[in-house]
Short mmCIF file of C-alpha atoms in Angstrom, two decimals:
data_model
loop_
_atom_site.label_atom_id
_atom_site.label_comp_id
_atom_site.label_asym_id
_atom_site.label_seq_id
_atom_site.Cartn_x
_atom_site.Cartn_y
_atom_site.Cartn_z
CA MET G 2 -35.97 24.26 -42.73
CA SER G 3 -37.29 24.16 -39.18
CA THR G 4 -37.22 20.35 -39.03
CA ALA G 5 -33.61 20.18 -40.21
CA THR G 6 -32.54 22.78 -37.67
CA THR G 7 -34.20 20.85 -34.86
CA GLU G 8 -32.49 17.64 -35.92
CA ASP G 9 -29.12 19.39 -36.10
CA ARG G 10 -29.61 20.76 -32.62
CA GLU G 11 -30.50 17.32 -31.25
CA ARG G 12 -27.45 15.80 -32.89
CA GLY G 13 -25.33 18.57 -31.42
CA ARG G 14 -26.73 18.03 -27.97
CA GLY G 15 -26.17 14.27 -28.29
CA SER G 16 -22.61 14.83 -29.44
CA ALA G 17 -21.96 17.21 -26.54
CA THR G 18 -23.41 14.72 -24.05
CA ALA G 19 -21.26 11.90 -25.48
CA GLY G 20 -18.23 14.17 -25.27
CA ARG G 21 -18.92 14.96 -21.62
CA LYS G 22 -19.29 11.25 -20.87
CA ARG G 23 -16.01 10.47 -22.58
CA ARG G 24 -14.24 13.23 -20.67
CA GLY G 25 -15.84 12.06 -17.43
CA GLY G 26 -14.75 8.49 -18.12
CA ARG G 27 -11.21 9.60 -18.84
CA ARG G 28 -11.07 11.66 -15.65
CA PHE G 29 -12.31 8.66 -13.67
CA ALA G 30 -9.72 6.39 -15.32
CA ALA G 31 -7.00 8.93 -14.56
CA ARG G 32 -8.06 9.15 -10.90
CA CYS G 33 -8.03 5.36 -10.54
CA ALA G 34 -4.62 5.16 -12.21
CA GLY G 35 -3.29 7.89 -9.93
CA LEU G 36 -4.51 6.13 -6.80
CA LEU G 37 -2.96 2.82 -7.87
CA LEU G 38 0.36 4.40 -8.80
CA ALA G 39 0.45 6.46 -5.60
CA ALA G 40 -0.10 3.37 -3.44
CA VAL G 41 2.60 1.37 -5.24
CA SER G 42 4.96 4.37 -5.18
CA VAL G 43 4.68 4.65 -1.38
CA VAL G 44 5.74 1.02 -0.99
CA LEU G 45 8.54 1.41 -3.53
CA GLY G 46 9.69 4.59 -1.82
CA CYS G 47 10.08 2.71 1.46
CA ARG G 48 11.94 -0.08 -0.35
CA ALA G 49 14.29 2.45 -1.95
CA ALA G 50 14.79 4.21 1.39
CA ASP G 51 15.73 0.87 3.00
CA THR G 52 12.98 1.05 5.60
CA ASP G 53 10.05 -1.18 6.48
CA ALA G 54 8.11 1.83 7.78
CA VAL G 55 4.75 1.14 9.41
CA THR G 56 1.59 -0.83 8.64
CA PRO G 57 0.58 -1.59 5.92
CA VAL G 58 4.00 -1.25 4.25
CA PRO G 59 5.74 -4.28 5.89
CA GLN G 60 2.79 -6.52 5.05
CA VAL G 61 2.70 -5.37 1.41
CA LEU G 62 6.49 -5.57 0.98
CA ALA G 63 6.32 -9.34 1.44
CA PHE G 64 4.43 -9.49 -1.86
CA LEU G 65 6.40 -6.81 -3.70
CA PRO G 66 6.76 -8.73 -7.02
CA TRP G 67 2.99 -8.93 -7.32
CA LEU G 68 2.72 -5.13 -7.31
CA VAL G 69 3.40 -5.50 -11.03
CA ALA G 70 -0.33 -6.32 -11.40
CA PRO G 71 -1.77 -3.02 -10.06
CA THR G 72 1.01 -1.13 -11.87
CA ALA G 73 0.09 -2.74 -15.19
CA ALA G 74 -3.59 -1.98 -14.53
CA ALA G 75 -2.70 1.64 -13.83
CA LEU G 76 -0.73 1.87 -17.08
CA LEU G 77 -3.72 0.62 -19.05
CA LEU G 78 -5.93 3.19 -17.34
CA THR G 79 -3.50 6.00 -18.23
CA LEU G 80 -3.81 4.98 -21.89
CA VAL G 81 -7.59 4.95 -21.64
CA ALA G 82 -7.47 8.39 -20.00
CA ARG G 83 -4.83 9.66 -22.44
CA TRP G 84 -2.92 10.83 -19.37
CA TRP G 85 0.61 10.80 -20.72
CA THR G 86 2.24 12.12 -17.55
CA GLY G 87 0.66 9.24 -15.69
CA ALA G 88 1.93 6.81 -18.33
CA VAL G 89 5.49 8.04 -17.77
CA TRP G 90 4.95 7.68 -14.01
CA GLY G 91 3.68 4.13 -14.49
CA LEU G 92 6.66 3.17 -16.65
CA ALA G 93 9.03 4.54 -14.01
CA VAL G 94 7.27 2.54 -11.30
CA LEU G 95 7.43 -0.59 -13.45
CA GLY G 96 11.17 -0.08 -13.98
CA LEU G 97 11.77 0.29 -10.24
CA LEU G 98 9.79 -2.86 -9.55
CA ALA G 99 11.90 -4.78 -12.07
CA TRP G 100 15.05 -3.45 -10.37
CA PHE G 101 13.96 -4.49 -6.87
CA ILE G 102 12.68 -7.91 -7.98
CA GLU G 103 16.27 -8.84 -8.82
CA PRO G 104 17.95 -11.11 -6.20
CA TYR G 105 19.57 -9.27 -3.31
CA GLY G 106 23.23 -9.68 -2.43
CA PRO G 107 26.28 -11.03 -4.24
CA ILE G 108 27.17 -14.67 -4.85
CA ILE G 109 30.52 -15.49 -3.21
CA ARG G 110 32.29 -18.80 -3.76
CA PRO G 111 34.25 -20.32 -0.83
CA ALA G 112 38.01 -20.35 -1.40
CA GLY G 113 39.10 -23.48 0.51
CA GLY G 114 38.59 -27.17 -0.15
CA PRO G 115 35.36 -29.03 0.65
CA VAL G 116 35.13 -30.50 4.15
CA ALA G 117 31.64 -31.98 4.44
CA SER G 118 28.20 -32.10 2.83
CA VAL G 119 25.29 -30.99 4.99
CA ARG G 120 21.64 -31.37 4.00
CA VAL G 121 19.38 -28.95 5.89
CA LEU G 122 15.61 -29.03 6.15
CA THR G 123 13.41 -26.36 7.72
CA SER G 124 9.66 -26.63 8.22
CA ASN G 125 6.99 -24.65 10.01
CA VAL G 126 4.50 -27.37 10.96
CA GLU G 127 1.75 -24.90 11.96
CA PHE G 128 0.94 -25.66 15.58
CA GLY G 129 2.20 -29.24 15.12
CA GLY G 130 -0.41 -30.08 12.49
CA ALA G 131 2.14 -31.33 9.95
CA ALA G 132 4.27 -33.38 12.37
CA GLY G 133 3.23 -36.70 10.83
CA ALA G 134 3.80 -35.45 7.28
CA LEU G 135 7.20 -34.08 8.33
CA VAL G 136 8.28 -37.51 9.59
CA GLY G 137 7.62 -38.94 6.13
CA VAL G 138 9.51 -36.13 4.40
CA VAL G 139 12.48 -36.46 6.76
CA ARG G 140 12.67 -40.21 6.17
CA ARG G 141 12.57 -39.66 2.41
CA GLU G 142 14.94 -36.68 2.17
CA ARG G 143 17.34 -37.79 4.94
CA PRO G 144 18.57 -34.32 5.99
CA ASP G 145 21.47 -34.04 8.42
CA VAL G 146 19.95 -31.13 10.36
CA VAL G 147 16.23 -30.39 10.77
CA PHE G 148 14.80 -27.07 11.99
CA VAL G 149 11.15 -27.32 13.08
CA GLU G 150 9.03 -24.29 13.95
CA GLU G 151 5.69 -24.31 15.79
CA CYS G 152 6.37 -27.80 17.13
CA GLU G 153 4.24 -27.96 20.28
CA TYR G 154 4.25 -30.78 22.86
CA THR G 155 2.42 -33.38 20.73
CA CYS G 156 4.62 -32.62 17.73
CA GLU G 157 7.79 -32.95 19.79
CA ALA G 158 6.60 -36.29 21.17
CA THR G 159 5.86 -37.53 17.64
CA LEU G 160 9.28 -36.55 16.33
CA ARG G 161 10.99 -38.04 19.38
CA ARG G 162 9.14 -41.33 18.96
CA ASP G 163 9.67 -41.66 15.21
CA LEU G 164 13.04 -39.99 14.61
CA ASP G 165 15.12 -40.34 17.79
CA ALA G 166 17.06 -43.33 16.48
CA THR G 167 18.17 -41.40 13.39
CA TYR G 168 18.52 -37.99 15.05
CA PRO G 169 19.88 -38.61 18.54
CA TYR G 170 20.89 -34.98 19.08
CA ARG G 171 18.38 -32.21 19.67
CA ARG G 172 17.94 -28.76 21.11
CA ALA G 173 14.40 -27.62 21.87
CA VAL G 174 12.34 -24.81 23.30
CA GLU G 175 9.21 -26.48 24.61
CA GLY G 176 5.91 -24.69 24.34
CA SER G 177 2.30 -24.92 23.28
CA GLY G 178 0.86 -23.56 20.04
CA SER G 179 3.45 -21.66 18.03
CA ALA G 180 5.91 -21.27 20.93
CA GLY G 181 7.65 -24.66 20.62
CA SER G 182 10.58 -25.20 18.23
CA LEU G 183 13.44 -27.65 17.94
CA ILE G 184 16.61 -28.60 16.08
CA LEU G 185 17.27 -32.26 15.24
CA SER G 186 20.73 -33.37 14.15
CA ARG G 187 22.76 -36.38 13.06
CA PHE G 188 25.83 -34.44 14.16
CA PRO G 189 26.71 -34.11 17.85
CA LEU G 190 25.40 -30.87 19.34
CA ARG G 191 26.65 -28.64 22.12
CA ALA G 192 24.36 -26.32 23.97
CA ALA G 193 24.40 -22.70 22.89
CA PRO G 194 22.26 -19.73 23.92
CA GLY G 195 19.29 -19.36 21.60
CA VAL G 196 17.89 -16.04 20.44
CA VAL G 197 15.28 -14.63 22.78
CA GLY G 198 11.87 -14.29 21.16
CA THR G 199 8.15 -14.55 21.72
CA MET G 200 8.29 -17.95 20.01
CA GLY G 201 11.02 -20.51 20.62
CA MET G 202 14.33 -20.00 18.81
CA PRO G 203 16.82 -22.61 20.05
CA GLY G 204 20.50 -22.59 19.15
CA ALA G 205 23.34 -25.12 19.16
CA VAL G 206 26.88 -25.77 17.96
CA ALA G 207 27.23 -28.82 15.72
CA ASP G 208 30.40 -30.88 15.31
CA VAL G 209 30.43 -31.40 11.53
CA ASP G 210 33.32 -33.78 10.86
CA GLY G 211 35.51 -31.93 13.34
CA THR G 212 34.39 -28.39 12.42
CA ASP G 213 32.22 -26.31 14.73
CA VAL G 214 29.12 -24.94 12.98
CA ARG G 215 26.75 -22.54 14.72
CA LEU G 216 23.10 -23.51 14.28
CA GLN G 217 20.26 -21.12 15.04
CA LEU G 218 16.56 -21.54 14.43
CA ALA G 219 14.69 -18.40 13.29
CA HIS G 220 11.05 -17.74 14.13
CA PRO G 221 10.41 -14.07 14.92
CA MET G 222 6.90 -12.73 15.34
CA PRO G 223 5.07 -11.91 12.10
CA PRO G 224 4.55 -8.22 11.23
CA LEU G 225 0.97 -8.04 12.42
CA PRO G 226 -0.52 -4.52 12.32
CA ARG G 227 0.06 -3.85 16.03
CA GLN G 228 3.28 -5.86 16.34
CA VAL G 229 5.56 -4.42 13.65
CA GLY G 230 7.90 -3.08 16.33
CA LEU G 231 8.18 -6.49 17.99
CA TRP G 232 8.76 -8.16 14.60
CA ARG G 233 11.56 -5.71 13.84
CA THR G 234 13.12 -6.16 17.30
CA GLU G 235 13.24 -9.95 16.98
CA LEU G 236 14.72 -9.76 13.47
CA ASP G 237 17.34 -7.37 14.88
CA ARG G 238 18.20 -9.99 17.50
CA LEU G 239 18.76 -12.52 14.73
CA HIS G 240 20.99 -9.95 13.04
CA ASP G 241 23.00 -9.60 16.26
CA PHE G 242 23.42 -13.37 16.44
CA ALA G 243 24.63 -13.50 12.83
CA ALA G 244 27.10 -10.67 13.39
CA ALA G 245 28.41 -11.91 16.75
CA ASP G 246 30.88 -14.57 15.50
CA PRO G 247 31.84 -14.14 11.85
CA GLY G 248 34.79 -16.49 12.32
CA THR G 249 32.65 -19.60 12.84
CA PRO G 250 30.63 -21.29 10.07
CA THR G 251 26.95 -20.52 10.63
CA VAL G 252 23.57 -21.82 9.49
CA LEU G 253 20.54 -19.72 10.41
CA ALA G 254 17.28 -21.29 9.23
CA GLY G 255 13.55 -21.20 9.80
CA ASP G 256 10.44 -19.12 9.28
CA PHE G 257 11.69 -15.53 9.27
CA ASN G 258 8.28 -13.99 8.56
CA ALA G 259 10.24 -11.75 6.19
CA SER G 260 11.44 -11.71 2.60
CA GLN G 261 14.38 -10.12 0.81
CA ASP G 262 12.20 -7.05 0.30
CA HIS G 263 12.21 -6.29 4.04
CA ALA G 264 15.00 -4.03 5.24
CA ALA G 265 15.28 -5.90 8.57
CA PHE G 266 15.92 -9.17 6.70
CA ARG G 267 18.44 -7.59 4.32
CA ARG G 268 20.40 -6.36 7.35
CA ILE G 269 20.80 -10.00 8.41
CA LEU G 270 22.15 -10.85 4.95
CA ASP G 271 24.53 -7.91 5.17
CA THR G 272 26.36 -9.62 8.05
CA GLY G 273 27.83 -12.02 5.46
CA LEU G 274 25.14 -14.70 5.36
CA HIS G 275 23.78 -15.91 2.03
CA ASP G 276 20.31 -17.18 1.21
CA ALA G 277 20.65 -20.75 -0.10
CA ALA G 278 17.55 -20.42 -2.28
CA ARG G 279 19.05 -17.33 -3.90
CA LEU G 280 22.35 -19.16 -4.50
CA THR G 281 20.53 -21.92 -6.37
CA GLY G 282 18.26 -19.66 -8.45
CA HIS G 283 15.08 -20.03 -6.36
CA ASP G 284 15.11 -16.62 -4.69
CA ARG G 285 11.46 -15.89 -5.55
CA ALA G 286 9.94 -19.35 -4.98
CA PRO G 287 6.99 -18.80 -2.61
CA SER G 288 6.90 -20.72 0.67
CA TRP G 289 3.73 -19.22 2.22
CA PRO G 290 0.72 -19.39 2.12
CA ALA G 291 0.84 -22.92 0.74
CA ARG G 292 -2.87 -23.74 1.09
CA THR G 293 -4.65 -20.70 -0.29
CA VAL G 294 -2.81 -18.89 -3.10
CA PRO G 295 0.62 -20.59 -3.23
CA ALA G 296 1.52 -19.28 -6.67
CA PHE G 297 1.12 -15.70 -5.42
CA GLY G 298 2.78 -16.22 -2.05
CA ALA G 299 5.97 -14.92 -0.50
CA GLN G 300 9.25 -16.57 0.36
CA ILE G 301 9.51 -16.15 4.13
CA ASP G 302 11.14 -19.52 4.97
CA HIS G 303 14.90 -19.44 4.47
CA VAL G 304 18.16 -21.27 5.02
CA LEU G 305 20.95 -18.72 5.47
CA ALA G 306 24.57 -19.83 5.53
CA SER G 307 27.87 -18.06 6.05
CA GLY G 308 30.46 -17.74 3.29
CA ASP G 309 32.01 -21.03 4.41
CA PHE G 310 29.23 -22.85 2.52
CA SER G 311 28.12 -23.28 -1.05
CA ALA G 312 24.62 -24.46 -1.99
CA ARG G 313 24.02 -27.09 -4.68
CA ASP G 314 20.26 -27.45 -4.54
CA ALA G 315 17.21 -25.96 -2.84
CA ARG G 316 13.73 -27.48 -3.04
CA PHE G 317 10.42 -26.31 -1.60
CA LEU G 318 8.14 -29.20 -0.61
CA GLY G 319 4.44 -29.23 0.22
CA LEU G 320 3.37 -30.81 3.51
CA ALA G 321 -0.17 -31.72 4.52
CA GLY G 322 -1.29 -29.94 7.69
CA THR G 323 0.63 -26.67 7.33
CA ASP G 324 0.38 -23.48 5.30
CA HIS G 325 4.18 -23.38 4.85
CA ARG G 326 6.23 -25.31 2.33
CA ALA G 327 9.28 -27.06 3.76
CA LEU G 328 12.69 -26.13 2.38
CA VAL G 329 15.46 -28.68 1.78
CA VAL G 330 18.94 -27.41 0.92
CA ASP G 331 22.19 -29.24 0.12
CA LEU G 332 25.16 -27.31 1.48
CA THR G 333 28.87 -27.99 1.18
CA LEU G 334 31.14 -26.81 3.99
CA TYR G 335 34.58 -25.59 2.91
CA ALA G 336 37.79 -25.14 4.87
CA ARG G 337 38.84 -21.58 5.58
#
């Protein structure tokens, strides 16, 4: 009798200990799920409020589609914890993510007849390191207009030596490191004021078969933790350029250091410009970082065009010597 009672007590204590461990594990899982969902909810709240807020929100917004991963992990943890309120929260967050991952902005077809075809290429050559690779890509793809970011003195000399015969027209902001940028063109160019920025952002007006087309290179500062205000200011300047002359066909292309999930970039689109990659079904194709985790990158390199253009094709191309993929787009200019 005594032995049986002792064994029953030991089994009871063991069962109670196991129960406490299970409850402790569930509480821990619930806490982890809550932290993950809270972090994702803050970012989604800023996205819904149409604001880029402050660090680290702008940096995380660039990778908004990949927030599905921590959200899915949080959902699994809510099931482990049997935290049904948290599961509902996780499903709501997942639904919002799916909503915001959808392409931004409508697709509008030009009404007039086609006037000219224009192939555009933009490439950030990372301090000139991909200048040689860019020459090969340009010769193969034969774009009509080339936007080159971070083209310092050596890069500019290389492109002048190897491409001047094919692209006799250029507008450049000379500079070292990331400050230099240029536009190369088969079409005649007229000088135009560029957008003021920390890094070079030249502008021009191209004569495309008798039609004036505004060209502007984009390369605002990235949203580094202590430079979010400067990043936003320079994107706002690009917005002002886009909004300044809605009556003239416009192409605004380059490394925007922003994606469609950034409010400052969406404001540029709201002026009437359209993202060529979005028009051709490649709105989520990553363009950076190309060397480290390209499959999980962000699309921050864009070709934006006014409603005078349609886009037939958009392709992202890898270049040796840079952490950005180049973007080649075929546009068709239509009469108003």
